[in-house]
Coordinates of C-alpha atoms and ligand atoms in Angstrom, one line a residue:
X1 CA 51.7 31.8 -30.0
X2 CA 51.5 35.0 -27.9
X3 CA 52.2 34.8 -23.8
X4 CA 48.8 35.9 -23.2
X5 CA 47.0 33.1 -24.6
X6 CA 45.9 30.0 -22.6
X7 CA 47.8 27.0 -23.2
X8 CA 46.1 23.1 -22.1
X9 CA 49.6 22.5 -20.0
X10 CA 49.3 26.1 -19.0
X11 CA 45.5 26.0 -17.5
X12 CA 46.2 22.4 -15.8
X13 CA 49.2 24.1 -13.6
X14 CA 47.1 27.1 -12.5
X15 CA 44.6 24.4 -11.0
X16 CA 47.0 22.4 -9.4
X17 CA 48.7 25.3 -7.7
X18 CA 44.8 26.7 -7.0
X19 CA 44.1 23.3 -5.6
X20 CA 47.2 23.3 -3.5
X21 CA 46.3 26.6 -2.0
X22 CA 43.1 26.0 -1.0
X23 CA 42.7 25.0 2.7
X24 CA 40.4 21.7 3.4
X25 CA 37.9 22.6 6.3
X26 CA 37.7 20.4 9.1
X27 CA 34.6 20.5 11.7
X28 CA 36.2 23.3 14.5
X29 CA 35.8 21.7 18.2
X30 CA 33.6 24.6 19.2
X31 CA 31.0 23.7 16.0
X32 CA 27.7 24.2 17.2
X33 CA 25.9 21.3 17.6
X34 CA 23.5 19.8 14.2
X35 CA 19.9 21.2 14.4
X36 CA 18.8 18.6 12.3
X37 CA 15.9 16.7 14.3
X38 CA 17.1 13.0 14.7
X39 CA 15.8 10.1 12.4
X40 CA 12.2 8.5 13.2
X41 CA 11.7 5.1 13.0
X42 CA 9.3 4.5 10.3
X43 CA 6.7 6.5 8.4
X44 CA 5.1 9.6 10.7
X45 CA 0.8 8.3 10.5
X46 CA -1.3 10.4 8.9
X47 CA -4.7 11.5 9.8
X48 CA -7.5 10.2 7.7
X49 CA -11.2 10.5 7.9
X50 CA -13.8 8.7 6.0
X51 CA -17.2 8.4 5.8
X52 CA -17.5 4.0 5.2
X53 CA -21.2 2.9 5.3
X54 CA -22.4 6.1 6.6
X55 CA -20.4 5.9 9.6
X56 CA -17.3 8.2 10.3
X57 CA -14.3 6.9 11.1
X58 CA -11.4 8.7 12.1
X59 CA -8.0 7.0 11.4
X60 CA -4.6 7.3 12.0
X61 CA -2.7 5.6 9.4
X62 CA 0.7 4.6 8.0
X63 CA 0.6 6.8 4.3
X64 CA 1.6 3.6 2.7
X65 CA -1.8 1.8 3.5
X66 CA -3.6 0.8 0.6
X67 CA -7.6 1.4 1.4
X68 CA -8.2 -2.4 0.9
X69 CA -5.9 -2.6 4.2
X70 CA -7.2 0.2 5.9
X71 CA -11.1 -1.2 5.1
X72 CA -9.7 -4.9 6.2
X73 CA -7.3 -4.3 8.7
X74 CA -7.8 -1.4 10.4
X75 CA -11.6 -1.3 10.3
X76 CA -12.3 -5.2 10.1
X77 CA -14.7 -5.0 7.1
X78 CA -13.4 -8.1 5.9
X79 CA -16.2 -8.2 3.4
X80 CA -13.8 -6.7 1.0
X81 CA -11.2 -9.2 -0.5
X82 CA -7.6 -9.2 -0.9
X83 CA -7.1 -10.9 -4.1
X84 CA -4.0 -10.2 -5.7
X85 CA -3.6 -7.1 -4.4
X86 CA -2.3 -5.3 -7.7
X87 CA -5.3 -4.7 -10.1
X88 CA -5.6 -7.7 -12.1
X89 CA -9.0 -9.5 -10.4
X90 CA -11.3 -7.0 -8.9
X91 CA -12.1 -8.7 -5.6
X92 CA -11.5 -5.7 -3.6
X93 CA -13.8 -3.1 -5.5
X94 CA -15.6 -1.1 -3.0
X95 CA -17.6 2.6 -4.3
X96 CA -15.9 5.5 -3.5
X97 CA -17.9 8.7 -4.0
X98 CA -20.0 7.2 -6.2
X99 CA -17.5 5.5 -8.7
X100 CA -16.1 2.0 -8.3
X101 CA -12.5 1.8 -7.6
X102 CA -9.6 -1.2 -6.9
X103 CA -9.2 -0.6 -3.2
X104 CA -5.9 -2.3 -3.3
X105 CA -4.5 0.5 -5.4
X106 CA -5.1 3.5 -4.3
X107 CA -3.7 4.4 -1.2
X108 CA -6.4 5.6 1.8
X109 CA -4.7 8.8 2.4
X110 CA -6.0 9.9 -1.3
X111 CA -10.0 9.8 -0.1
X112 CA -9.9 11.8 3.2
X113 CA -13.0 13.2 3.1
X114 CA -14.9 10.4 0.8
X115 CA -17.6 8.3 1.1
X116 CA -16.9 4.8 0.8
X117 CA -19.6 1.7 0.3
X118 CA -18.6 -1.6 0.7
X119 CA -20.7 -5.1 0.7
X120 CA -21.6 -4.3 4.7
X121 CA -23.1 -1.4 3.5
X122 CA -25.4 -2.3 0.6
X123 CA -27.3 -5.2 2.2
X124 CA -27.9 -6.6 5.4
X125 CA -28.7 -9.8 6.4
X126 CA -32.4 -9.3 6.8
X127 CA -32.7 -6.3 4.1
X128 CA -30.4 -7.5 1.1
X129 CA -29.6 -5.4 -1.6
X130 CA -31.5 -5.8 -4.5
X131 CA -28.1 -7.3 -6.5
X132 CA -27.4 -9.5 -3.6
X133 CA -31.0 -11.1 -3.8
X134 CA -30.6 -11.1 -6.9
X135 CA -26.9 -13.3 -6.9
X136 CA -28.4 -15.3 -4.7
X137 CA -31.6 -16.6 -7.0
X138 CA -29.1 -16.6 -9.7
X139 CA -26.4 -18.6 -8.4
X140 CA -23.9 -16.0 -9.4
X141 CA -21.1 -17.3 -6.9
X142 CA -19.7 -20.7 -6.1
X143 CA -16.8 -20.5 -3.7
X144 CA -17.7 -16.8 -3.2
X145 CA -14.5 -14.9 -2.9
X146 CA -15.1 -12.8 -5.8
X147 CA -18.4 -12.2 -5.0
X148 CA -18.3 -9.2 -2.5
X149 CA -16.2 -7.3 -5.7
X150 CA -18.3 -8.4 -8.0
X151 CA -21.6 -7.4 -6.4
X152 CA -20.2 -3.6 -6.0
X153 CA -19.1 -3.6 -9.3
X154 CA -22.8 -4.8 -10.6
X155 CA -24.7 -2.5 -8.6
X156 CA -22.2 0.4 -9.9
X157 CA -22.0 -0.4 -13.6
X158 CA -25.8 -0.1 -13.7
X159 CA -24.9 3.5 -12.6
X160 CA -22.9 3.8 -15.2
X161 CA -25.4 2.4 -17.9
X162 CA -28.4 4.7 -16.2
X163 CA -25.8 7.8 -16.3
X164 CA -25.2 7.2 -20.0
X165 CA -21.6 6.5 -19.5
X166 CA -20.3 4.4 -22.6
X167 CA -17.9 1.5 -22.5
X168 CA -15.7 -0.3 -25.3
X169 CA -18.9 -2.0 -26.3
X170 CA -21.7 1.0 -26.8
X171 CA -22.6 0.4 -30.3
X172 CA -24.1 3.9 -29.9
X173 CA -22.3 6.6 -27.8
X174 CA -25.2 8.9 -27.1
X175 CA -28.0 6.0 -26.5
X176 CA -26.5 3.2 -24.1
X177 CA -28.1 0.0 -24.4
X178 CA -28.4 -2.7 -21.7
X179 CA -27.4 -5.6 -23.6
X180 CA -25.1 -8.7 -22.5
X181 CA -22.0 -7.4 -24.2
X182 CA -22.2 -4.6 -22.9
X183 CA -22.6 -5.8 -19.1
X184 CA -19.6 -8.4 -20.2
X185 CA -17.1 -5.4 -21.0
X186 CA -17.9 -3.4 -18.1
X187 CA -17.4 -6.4 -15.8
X188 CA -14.5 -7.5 -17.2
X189 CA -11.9 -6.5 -14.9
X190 CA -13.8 -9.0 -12.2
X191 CA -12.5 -12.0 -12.3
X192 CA -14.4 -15.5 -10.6
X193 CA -12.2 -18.2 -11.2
X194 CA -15.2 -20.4 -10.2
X195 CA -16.6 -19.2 -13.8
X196 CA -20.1 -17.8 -12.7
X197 CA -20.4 -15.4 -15.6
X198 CA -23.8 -15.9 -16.7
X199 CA -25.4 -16.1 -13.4
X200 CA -24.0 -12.8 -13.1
X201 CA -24.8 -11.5 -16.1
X202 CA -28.4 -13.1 -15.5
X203 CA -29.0 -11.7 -11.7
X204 CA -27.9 -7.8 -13.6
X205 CA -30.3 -8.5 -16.5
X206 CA -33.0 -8.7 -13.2
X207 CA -31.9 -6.0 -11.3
X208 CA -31.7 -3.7 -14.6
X209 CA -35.2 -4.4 -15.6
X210 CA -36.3 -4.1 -12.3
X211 CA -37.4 -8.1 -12.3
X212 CA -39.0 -9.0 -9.1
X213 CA -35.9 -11.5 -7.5
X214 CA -36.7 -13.8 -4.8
Ligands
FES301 FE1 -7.4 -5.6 -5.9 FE2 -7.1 -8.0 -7.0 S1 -7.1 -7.4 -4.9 S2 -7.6 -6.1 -8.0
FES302 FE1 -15.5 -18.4 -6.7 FE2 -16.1 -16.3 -8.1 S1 -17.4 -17.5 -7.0 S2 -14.1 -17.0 -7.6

């Protein structure tokens, strides 16, 4: 083997004496001082503005807060539930821009700028919502916990049916019809542990066909 080539044992000494030579750098006492702004305590709050019930509302919020909080906590529209508070039972569905959502799982810093209905805004006492009538001449609720979720999700999933969007069940894609399956599937992800499903089902049948409710 010819002097010139590189060897394992060869190599290794090179970096050891490279290594060797190589001076460690220590912070000098004259270093200027870090520019580095110090560490806050917790998240910086972000500005968020919504439009909830037709009334603006101008928020500064933690960018961690869910919009079920932010609707609950920081506006007090406690009509909204906290069920489980990951997705699984529908209690907190409010309509965001025209779509029902899972407040709990999107975060409220994702709809600056949206328009957001809740159960305070589709209904009042004394002028009800033609879904809420209709719950209540239905008996669609018991204990009523699910009920605020499950009322937005009615009143939205006839939007749905009206706007020709299909579901799991449409038998026909292009020609959606109103039928109890139907309704079943698209309320599916609502859960009422009291069991009300029919009454529900009946007080949307109503509503869909216009059916004068009490
Ligand atoms: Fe949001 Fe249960 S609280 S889905
Ligand atoms: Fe009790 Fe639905 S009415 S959970």
């Amino acid at each position: 083997m010819t002097s010139d080539h590189l060897t394992r044992r060869g190599l290794l000494r090179g970096s050891a004496a490279l290594a060797a030579a190589t001076p460690v750098l220590a912070p000098s006492a004259g270093a200027a001082p870090s520019t580095r702004p110090p560490a806050k305590e917790g998240a910086p709050m972000s500005p968020v503005e919504l439009t909830v019930n037709g009334r603006e509302v101008h928020l500064q919020l933690d960018p961690r807060t869910s919009l079920l909080d932010a609707l609950r906590e920081h506006l007090h529209l406690t009509g909204t539930k906290k069920g489980c508070d990951h997705g699984q039972c529908g209690a907190c569905t409010v309509i965001v821009e025209g779509r029902r959502i899972n407040s709990c799982l999107t975060l409220a810093v994702m709809h600056d700028g949206d328009r957001v209905t809740t159960i305070e805004g589709l209904g009042t006492a004394e002028a009800l919502h033609p879904m809420q009538r209709a719950f209540i001449t239905h008996d669609g609720y018991q204990c009523g916990y699910c009920t605020p979720g499950q009322i937005c999700s009615a009143v939205a999933v006839l939007d749905e049916i009206a706007a020709g969007i299909p579901s799991h069940a449409s038998a026909d894609l292009n020609k959606i019809a109103l039928s109890d399956a139907e309704l079943r599937e698209r309320m599916s992800g609502n859960i009422c542990r009291c069991a009300a499903y029919p009454n529900i089902i009946a007080a949307m049948n109503d509503v869909a066909k216009g059916e004068k409710v009490a």
